[in-house]
Amino acid sequence: MKASYQTFYRELCRFVPKECIYTDPSRTMAYGTDASCYRLIPQIVVRLDSEKQVQQTLVLAQKHGHPVTFRAAGTSLSGQAITDSILITLGDNWRQYKIFADAGYISLKPGVIGADANRYLAPFGRKIGPDPASIDACKIGGIAANNASGMCCGTAQNSYQTLQAMRLILADGTLIDTADSESVSAFKKNHNAMLEQLQTLSQQTKNNHHLAELIRHKYRLKNTTGYSLNALVDFDDPLDILTHLMIGSEGTLGFIAEITYQTVEEHQFKASALFVFSDIEAACEATRILKQQPVSAVELMDRGALASVENESGLPDFMPNLSEDATALLVEVRSADAEGLKEKMAQIMSSISTFTLEQQVPFTDKPEEFGRLWAIRKGIFPAIGAVRPVGSTVIIEDVAFPIEQLAAGVRDLRKLFIKHDYNAVIYGHALDGNMHFVFQQSFDSPEQVRRYQVFMEDIAQLVAVEYKGSLKAEHGTGRNMASFVELEWGSEAYELMWQLKNLLDPHHLLSPGVLLNRDHQAHLQNLKLLPAADKRVDSCIECGFCEPVCPSTNLSFTPRQRIVIWREINRLRRSGDDNQRLKQLEKDFRYLGDDTCAATGLCARRCPVGINTGELIRDIRTQRNMRYERVARWTADHFTTLTTGARLALNTVAGAGKVVGRERLGKITKALHVTSAGHIPLLTPSFPKGAHSPTAPKLVAGDLKVVYLPSCASRTMGASANDDDQRPLTEIVEKLLNKAGFSIIYPEKLDSLCCGMPYNSKGITTVAQNKLGDMEQALWEASEQGKYPILIDTSPCALRAVEGFTKPMALFEPVGFVNHYLADKLHFTPEDKPIMMHVTCSSVKMGLSAAMKNLLDRCCTQVIIPDGIHCCGFAGDKGIKTPELNSNALRLLSQQVPANCSEGVSNSRTCEIGLTEHSGVPYRSILYVVDRVTTPLS
């Protein structure tokens, strides 16, 4: 940290806890990236949890003259979420929301993820208007501050058009709530000069016919280049002008502390079709016609975009054989009812009936079928990102042409690709003339930077000058296009933007250089290098889509941040530039990157290029733990002894708990855990006592048979001592199977069997594979070579088997087995009560989320799936060796448990320990509830 920031830091610590402030080289670099091609390393990263803290921080920044930048999810593509000064990030208290009567409005704090907002509104048949492609990761603060849109919202349903009210904090720390009359009155009194100046600028703009017409033309298109000057011509009230200026201002005019949106209807009936035209002109002419029809979305994909995914499974067979200039339109239509949907489809087909199509997939309203069509569109960017050369980045640009000139604009774009030797593809939101083009770019030499410079200058000239289009249609200006704002808007409008900046941020401390920049070379500075680190992660584009599901987010590193720092470590190892910094990063990475990684791989499901950061971490652990392989092999060879000893230890601890009290014992083990630097595991009051190994029952001839493999966790761990139901899971499974008429077969040498996950998670892969192989052989024999189905009672173990077995066996975890084999043999009588549900990482990866919800719906009247809980972070023994990971992952759980809720369900015994501890209610296998509510049909 620079000396000039040290006083600021000391004063900041007076009102922000030190654990929420980062100045170390590892975490500042980890936060120095967003999804753009730029990197800046902040001096200070501070996580704030309240409006008051934001106000105090801004006042402090004004006092010391230090710039600040606000960051929501960091998924921005134009460099607007990074800084080399003070970076403000959002804590958990920015996740609140409020739905108003009839769900016509929703108030959202800036930390709410966009997809979550839509999930809150879904029961009312509503959603928010903006629909960016990153909606599963990006947050409301970024959506509003960038005026992000997407495939369906166009210009009619974006944040600007659906804004109802706003709480905002200005650069001087002043808070105003436009929905609160007292707040408005106070603001008008204290900031009258500012409001008068806004009104004056508005009137001057309206009176300037040429400028007013230019503004109206620019916002006829999708446009996020520069400030929202349309606020000056659309509104008369200076408060309306002020709040609408905040939309798309990218945090350079103030902080949006809350936004109230007008919601829009979410039609339940949908259908999609794919129309392939012989050339871009025909496709664009069809788009112009479709714009007049009742379509919800029209996505254009050129031949290069289609070629990038044409060999993927499940896509139309004709794709590899399309002509050289073929251009596709993916059309979606929505309606409130089935009849209306049918009428709209017929109307759309009639409107383009005069066109000759090269190929088509007619309208389908079957989700699995139109899902495959949208997989074409969604797969383009990942496909290009996955095959780029190591060390290069993928840049996605975002322009808009007047729709009547779209075909010519796309043709001219292609000419520039050829001129500058870029193998780019084009796709985008055709109804708005909004085209994305994606290309690979390296910045590792002056020649490559110069090539990029000339290319972007030509792009700017083509789009902004020749076609009077938008250089940024929906991704925000950022650092990427700040140098070109004047070129697009002209000097008069550009200077008007500077007047607004000077009025609202007179000291230029809110993200200077973002959105407006008089340095015409600014977009060529601080370009991000992506050095080779490991083949598993080299394709990472640092988008941050992985972060919402990572259990270590806010505790240590996220998957994106692990990759950022691992890249830097490997660069320093190769270059030898700074050994002191290298040693510090390596030291920090052990905890921030390795010890706190659950390595469950949920990140891969969110990653556009499918990166499982856990695989990288396991490989790092392999290198570190090789010296323990002999010990691991001994434990694997004596696994029966190990499980017997574990049961004894658990029962000893449970006995000690009876003597000294469970709570007191928890405090003792916590103290021992802390003083031993984590070497002594933490045993909480929720920890189970030892179980007993099941005894093989006598088989009855003619009965239905199932091979039952209790996982080593189920065989070792019984119920928690403070659980009302003391029966072990194995007893529940036996009872439930017998109730349904099944006889149980246990594999031979049951206590010696393990799927190998405890070894695999530590990177001791050889031992892990040997244990998995032993288990496979035992189950193969027990099932009489796959004759009988196999039930594995915890999902992590089941997933290991599903992914690792080579012999053909019918493998099931609890939910799948009940649905497939038991549901039609049992009568369900649902209980009138709420039950919490946790879907484990392994169940998510097996696609069981919906099946588990449907099964629990048959068991109770209210299923509660808490917000923001993905991976629980227990991760085998992480819950006792690195318990803060489990605590962090479940920090939002207890507040979401209703007062009348007394239990939760999952299907992993170790996960249930942490869930019980951090929820305040016992979590058990879902099979406990299924057993409780069912009786034999006969």
PDB file of C-alpha atoms in Angstrom, residues 227-398:
ATOM      1  CA  TYR A 227     -24.138   9.236 -19.935  1.00  0.00           C
ATOM      2  CA  SER A 228     -27.891   8.825 -20.361  1.00  0.00           C
ATOM      3  CA  LEU A 229     -28.437  12.225 -21.972  1.00  0.00           C
ATOM      4  CA  ASN A 230     -31.969  11.172 -22.832  1.00  0.00           C
ATOM      5  CA  ALA A 231     -32.816  11.983 -19.209  1.00  0.00           C
ATOM      6  CA  LEU A 232     -32.394  15.664 -20.107  1.00  0.00           C
ATOM      7  CA  VAL A 233     -34.993  15.522 -22.879  1.00  0.00           C
ATOM      8  CA  ASP A 234     -37.350  12.897 -21.430  1.00  0.00           C
ATOM      9  CA  PHE A 235     -38.014  14.546 -18.052  1.00  0.00           C
ATOM     10  CA  ASP A 236     -38.721  17.958 -16.540  1.00  0.00           C
ATOM     11  CA  ASP A 237     -38.444  17.181 -12.819  1.00  0.00           C
ATOM     12  CA  PRO A 238     -34.758  17.453 -11.833  1.00  0.00           C
ATOM     13  CA  LEU A 239     -35.074  14.470  -9.487  1.00  0.00           C
ATOM     14  CA  ASP A 240     -36.305  12.321 -12.366  1.00  0.00           C
ATOM     15  CA  ILE A 241     -33.402  13.612 -14.417  1.00  0.00           C
ATOM     16  CA  LEU A 242     -30.961  12.821 -11.627  1.00  0.00           C
ATOM     17  CA  THR A 243     -32.142   9.253 -11.025  1.00  0.00           C
ATOM     18  CA  HIS A 244     -32.236   8.435 -14.743  1.00  0.00           C
ATOM     19  CA  LEU A 245     -28.748   9.863 -15.185  1.00  0.00           C
ATOM     20  CA  MET A 246     -27.608   7.310 -12.614  1.00  0.00           C
ATOM     21  CA  ILE A 247     -28.798   4.530 -14.905  1.00  0.00           C
ATOM     22  CA  GLY A 248     -25.860   3.664 -17.126  1.00  0.00           C
ATOM     23  CA  SER A 249     -23.471   6.005 -15.265  1.00  0.00           C
ATOM     24  CA  GLU A 250     -21.267   3.053 -14.202  1.00  0.00           C
ATOM     25  CA  GLY A 251     -20.751   4.385 -10.690  1.00  0.00           C
ATOM     26  CA  THR A 252     -19.156   7.631 -11.894  1.00  0.00           C
ATOM     27  CA  LEU A 253     -21.947   9.904 -10.616  1.00  0.00           C
ATOM     28  CA  GLY A 254     -23.053   8.165  -7.434  1.00  0.00           C
ATOM     29  CA  PHE A 255     -23.895   4.881  -5.709  1.00  0.00           C
ATOM     30  CA  ILE A 256     -27.263   3.216  -6.282  1.00  0.00           C
ATOM     31  CA  ALA A 257     -28.136   1.928  -2.808  1.00  0.00           C
ATOM     32  CA  GLU A 258     -31.561   0.607  -3.846  1.00  0.00           C
ATOM     33  CA  ILE A 259     -33.668   0.613  -6.969  1.00  0.00           C
ATOM     34  CA  THR A 260     -37.380   0.033  -7.357  1.00  0.00           C
ATOM     35  CA  TYR A 261     -38.345  -1.461 -10.705  1.00  0.00           C
ATOM     36  CA  GLN A 262     -41.654  -1.686 -12.440  1.00  0.00           C
ATOM     37  CA  THR A 263     -41.874  -5.414 -13.123  1.00  0.00           C
ATOM     38  CA  VAL A 264     -42.940  -6.942 -16.439  1.00  0.00           C
ATOM     39  CA  GLU A 265     -45.032  -9.976 -17.268  1.00  0.00           C
ATOM     40  CA  GLU A 266     -43.285 -13.336 -17.530  1.00  0.00           C
ATOM     41  CA  HIS A 267     -45.317 -15.412 -19.964  1.00  0.00           C
ATOM     42  CA  GLN A 268     -45.384 -19.099 -19.120  1.00  0.00           C
ATOM     43  CA  PHE A 269     -46.021 -20.360 -22.648  1.00  0.00           C
ATOM     44  CA  LYS A 270     -42.997 -20.194 -24.960  1.00  0.00           C
ATOM     45  CA  ALA A 271     -41.900 -21.524 -28.303  1.00  0.00           C
ATOM     46  CA  SER A 272     -38.815 -21.131 -30.481  1.00  0.00           C
ATOM     47  CA  ALA A 273     -37.850 -21.731 -34.091  1.00  0.00           C
ATOM     48  CA  LEU A 274     -34.618 -21.587 -36.104  1.00  0.00           C
ATOM     49  CA  PHE A 275     -34.712 -20.081 -39.592  1.00  0.00           C
ATOM     50  CA  VAL A 276     -31.605 -20.257 -41.788  1.00  0.00           C
ATOM     51  CA  PHE A 277     -31.339 -17.796 -44.690  1.00  0.00           C
ATOM     52  CA  SER A 278     -28.877 -17.960 -47.555  1.00  0.00           C
ATOM     53  CA  ASP A 279     -27.228 -14.622 -46.747  1.00  0.00           C
ATOM     54  CA  ILE A 280     -27.104 -11.772 -44.259  1.00  0.00           C
ATOM     55  CA  GLU A 281     -29.289  -9.492 -46.402  1.00  0.00           C
ATOM     56  CA  ALA A 282     -32.214 -11.913 -46.372  1.00  0.00           C
ATOM     57  CA  ALA A 283     -31.867 -12.491 -42.641  1.00  0.00           C
ATOM     58  CA  CYS A 284     -31.816  -8.750 -41.903  1.00  0.00           C
ATOM     59  CA  GLU A 285     -34.791  -8.059 -44.165  1.00  0.00           C
ATOM     60  CA  ALA A 286     -36.683 -10.800 -42.319  1.00  0.00           C
ATOM     61  CA  THR A 287     -35.657  -9.183 -39.020  1.00  0.00           C
ATOM     62  CA  ARG A 288     -37.137  -5.856 -40.152  1.00  0.00           C
ATOM     63  CA  ILE A 289     -40.444  -7.636 -40.805  1.00  0.00           C
ATOM     64  CA  LEU A 290     -40.283  -9.651 -37.587  1.00  0.00           C
ATOM     65  CA  LYS A 291     -39.847  -6.443 -35.595  1.00  0.00           C
ATOM     66  CA  GLN A 292     -43.470  -5.665 -36.454  1.00  0.00           C
ATOM     67  CA  GLN A 293     -44.649  -9.081 -35.277  1.00  0.00           C
ATOM     68  CA  PRO A 294     -45.395 -10.408 -31.742  1.00  0.00           C
ATOM     69  CA  VAL A 295     -41.910 -11.844 -31.219  1.00  0.00           C
ATOM     70  CA  SER A 296     -40.064 -11.783 -27.888  1.00  0.00           C
ATOM     71  CA  ALA A 297     -36.556 -12.268 -29.240  1.00  0.00           C
ATOM     72  CA  VAL A 298     -34.753 -12.600 -32.548  1.00  0.00           C
ATOM     73  CA  GLU A 299     -31.116 -13.667 -32.328  1.00  0.00           C
ATOM     74  CA  LEU A 300     -28.942 -13.422 -35.434  1.00  0.00           C
ATOM     75  CA  MET A 301     -25.976 -15.761 -35.927  1.00  0.00           C
ATOM     76  CA  ASP A 302     -23.634 -15.548 -38.887  1.00  0.00           C
ATOM     77  CA  ARG A 303     -21.987 -18.556 -40.539  1.00  0.00           C
ATOM     78  CA  GLY A 304     -18.860 -18.267 -38.399  1.00  0.00           C
ATOM     79  CA  ALA A 305     -20.926 -18.288 -35.212  1.00  0.00           C
ATOM     80  CA  LEU A 306     -22.861 -21.336 -36.372  1.00  0.00           C
ATOM     81  CA  ALA A 307     -19.655 -23.109 -37.394  1.00  0.00           C
ATOM     82  CA  SER A 308     -18.168 -22.662 -33.915  1.00  0.00           C
ATOM     83  CA  VAL A 309     -20.777 -25.030 -32.449  1.00  0.00           C
ATOM     84  CA  GLU A 310     -21.923 -27.080 -35.437  1.00  0.00           C
ATOM     85  CA  ASN A 311     -20.289 -30.315 -34.252  1.00  0.00           C
ATOM     86  CA  GLU A 312     -21.747 -30.209 -30.746  1.00  0.00           C
ATOM     87  CA  SER A 313     -24.084 -33.079 -29.880  1.00  0.00           C
ATOM     88  CA  GLY A 314     -27.829 -32.557 -29.930  1.00  0.00           C
ATOM     89  CA  LEU A 315     -27.817 -29.765 -32.508  1.00  0.00           C
ATOM     90  CA  PRO A 316     -29.530 -29.947 -35.927  1.00  0.00           C
ATOM     91  CA  ASP A 317     -27.829 -32.349 -38.340  1.00  0.00           C
ATOM     92  CA  PHE A 318     -27.831 -29.823 -41.173  1.00  0.00           C
ATOM     93  CA  MET A 319     -25.518 -27.321 -39.489  1.00  0.00           C
ATOM     94  CA  PRO A 320     -22.158 -28.591 -40.842  1.00  0.00           C
ATOM     95  CA  ASN A 321     -23.534 -28.464 -44.397  1.00  0.00           C
ATOM     96  CA  LEU A 322     -24.805 -24.896 -44.468  1.00  0.00           C
ATOM     97  CA  SER A 323     -23.634 -22.596 -47.251  1.00  0.00           C
ATOM     98  CA  GLU A 324     -20.742 -20.171 -46.810  1.00  0.00           C
ATOM     99  CA  ASP A 325     -22.894 -17.089 -46.194  1.00  0.00           C
ATOM    100  CA  ALA A 326     -25.757 -18.763 -44.342  1.00  0.00           C
ATOM    101  CA  THR A 327     -27.228 -16.648 -41.538  1.00  0.00           C
ATOM    102  CA  ALA A 328     -29.639 -17.921 -38.916  1.00  0.00           C
ATOM    103  CA  LEU A 329     -32.382 -16.243 -36.926  1.00  0.00           C
ATOM    104  CA  LEU A 330     -33.406 -17.854 -33.660  1.00  0.00           C
ATOM    105  CA  VAL A 331     -36.913 -16.611 -32.898  1.00  0.00           C
ATOM    106  CA  GLU A 332     -38.762 -16.858 -29.608  1.00  0.00           C
ATOM    107  CA  VAL A 333     -42.409 -16.109 -28.981  1.00  0.00           C
ATOM    108  CA  ARG A 334     -44.223 -15.987 -25.640  1.00  0.00           C
ATOM    109  CA  SER A 335     -47.845 -15.843 -24.567  1.00  0.00           C
ATOM    110  CA  ALA A 336     -50.031 -15.945 -21.500  1.00  0.00           C
ATOM    111  CA  ASP A 337     -51.912 -19.009 -22.791  1.00  0.00           C
ATOM    112  CA  ALA A 338     -51.521 -21.876 -25.248  1.00  0.00           C
ATOM    113  CA  GLU A 339     -54.068 -20.553 -27.712  1.00  0.00           C
ATOM    114  CA  GLY A 340     -52.411 -17.159 -27.857  1.00  0.00           C
ATOM    115  CA  LEU A 341     -49.062 -18.837 -28.448  1.00  0.00           C
ATOM    116  CA  LYS A 342     -50.458 -20.816 -31.352  1.00  0.00           C
ATOM    117  CA  GLU A 343     -51.925 -17.669 -32.929  1.00  0.00           C
ATOM    118  CA  LYS A 344     -48.652 -15.771 -32.587  1.00  0.00           C
ATOM    119  CA  MET A 345     -46.659 -18.600 -34.172  1.00  0.00           C
ATOM    120  CA  ALA A 346     -49.038 -18.690 -37.127  1.00  0.00           C
ATOM    121  CA  GLN A 347     -48.838 -14.914 -37.556  1.00  0.00           C
ATOM    122  CA  ILE A 348     -45.040 -14.956 -37.496  1.00  0.00           C
ATOM    123  CA  MET A 349     -44.782 -17.822 -39.993  1.00  0.00           C
ATOM    124  CA  SER A 350     -47.170 -15.994 -42.325  1.00  0.00           C
ATOM    125  CA  SER A 351     -45.115 -12.804 -42.132  1.00  0.00           C
ATOM    126  CA  ILE A 352     -41.958 -14.476 -43.480  1.00  0.00           C
ATOM    127  CA  SER A 353     -43.644 -16.949 -45.817  1.00  0.00           C
ATOM    128  CA  THR A 354     -42.256 -15.214 -48.915  1.00  0.00           C
ATOM    129  CA  PHE A 355     -38.647 -15.917 -47.885  1.00  0.00           C
ATOM    130  CA  THR A 356     -36.792 -18.937 -49.225  1.00  0.00           C
ATOM    131  CA  LEU A 357     -35.170 -20.707 -46.300  1.00  0.00           C
ATOM    132  CA  GLU A 358     -32.022 -22.757 -46.637  1.00  0.00           C
ATOM    133  CA  GLN A 359     -32.977 -24.796 -43.556  1.00  0.00           C
ATOM    134  CA  GLN A 360     -35.311 -24.483 -40.609  1.00  0.00           C
ATOM    135  CA  VAL A 361     -36.409 -26.027 -37.353  1.00  0.00           C
ATOM    136  CA  PRO A 362     -40.122 -25.144 -37.089  1.00  0.00           C
ATOM    137  CA  PHE A 363     -41.609 -23.651 -33.945  1.00  0.00           C
ATOM    138  CA  THR A 364     -41.633 -26.005 -30.988  1.00  0.00           C
ATOM    139  CA  ASP A 365     -43.083 -25.400 -27.545  1.00  0.00           C
ATOM    140  CA  LYS A 366     -41.355 -28.410 -25.984  1.00  0.00           C
ATOM    141  CA  PRO A 367     -38.699 -27.143 -23.534  1.00  0.00           C
ATOM    142  CA  GLU A 368     -36.243 -29.948 -24.296  1.00  0.00           C
ATOM    143  CA  GLU A 369     -36.474 -29.164 -28.018  1.00  0.00           C
ATOM    144  CA  PHE A 370     -36.258 -25.372 -27.936  1.00  0.00           C
ATOM    145  CA  GLY A 371     -33.591 -25.726 -25.251  1.00  0.00           C
ATOM    146  CA  ARG A 372     -31.397 -27.397 -27.854  1.00  0.00           C
ATOM    147  CA  LEU A 373     -31.964 -24.488 -30.220  1.00  0.00           C
ATOM    148  CA  TRP A 374     -30.922 -21.959 -27.603  1.00  0.00           C
ATOM    149  CA  ALA A 375     -27.877 -24.121 -26.896  1.00  0.00           C
ATOM    150  CA  ILE A 376     -26.635 -22.989 -30.322  1.00  0.00           C
ATOM    151  CA  ARG A 377     -26.768 -19.331 -29.314  1.00  0.00           C
ATOM    152  CA  LYS A 378     -25.455 -19.854 -25.798  1.00  0.00           C
ATOM    153  CA  GLY A 379     -22.635 -22.105 -26.934  1.00  0.00           C
ATOM    154  CA  ILE A 380     -20.954 -19.661 -29.311  1.00  0.00           C
ATOM    155  CA  PHE A 381     -18.919 -17.642 -26.829  1.00  0.00           C
ATOM    156  CA  PRO A 382     -17.771 -20.690 -24.811  1.00  0.00           C
ATOM    157  CA  ALA A 383     -16.812 -22.517 -28.005  1.00  0.00           C
ATOM    158  CA  ILE A 384     -14.558 -19.681 -29.132  1.00  0.00           C
ATOM    159  CA  GLY A 385     -13.150 -19.131 -25.661  1.00  0.00           C
ATOM    160  CA  ALA A 386     -12.260 -22.790 -25.262  1.00  0.00           C
ATOM    161  CA  VAL A 387     -10.093 -22.988 -28.405  1.00  0.00           C
ATOM    162  CA  ARG A 388      -8.163 -19.739 -28.180  1.00  0.00           C
ATOM    163  CA  PRO A 389      -4.350 -19.891 -27.978  1.00  0.00           C
ATOM    164  CA  VAL A 390      -2.890 -19.993 -24.469  1.00  0.00           C
ATOM    165  CA  GLY A 391      -2.044 -16.477 -23.317  1.00  0.00           C
ATOM    166  CA  SER A 392      -4.662 -14.778 -25.468  1.00  0.00           C
ATOM    167  CA  THR A 393      -7.981 -13.409 -24.328  1.00  0.00           C
ATOM    168  CA  VAL A 394     -11.426 -13.423 -25.893  1.00  0.00           C
ATOM    169  CA  ILE A 395     -12.922 -10.005 -26.483  1.00  0.00           C
ATOM    170  CA  ILE A 396     -16.627  -9.579 -27.071  1.00  0.00           C
ATOM    171  CA  GLU A 397     -17.545  -6.221 -28.541  1.00  0.00           C
ATOM    172  CA  ASP A 398     -21.018  -4.813 -28.506  1.00  0.00           C
TER     173      ASP A 398
END
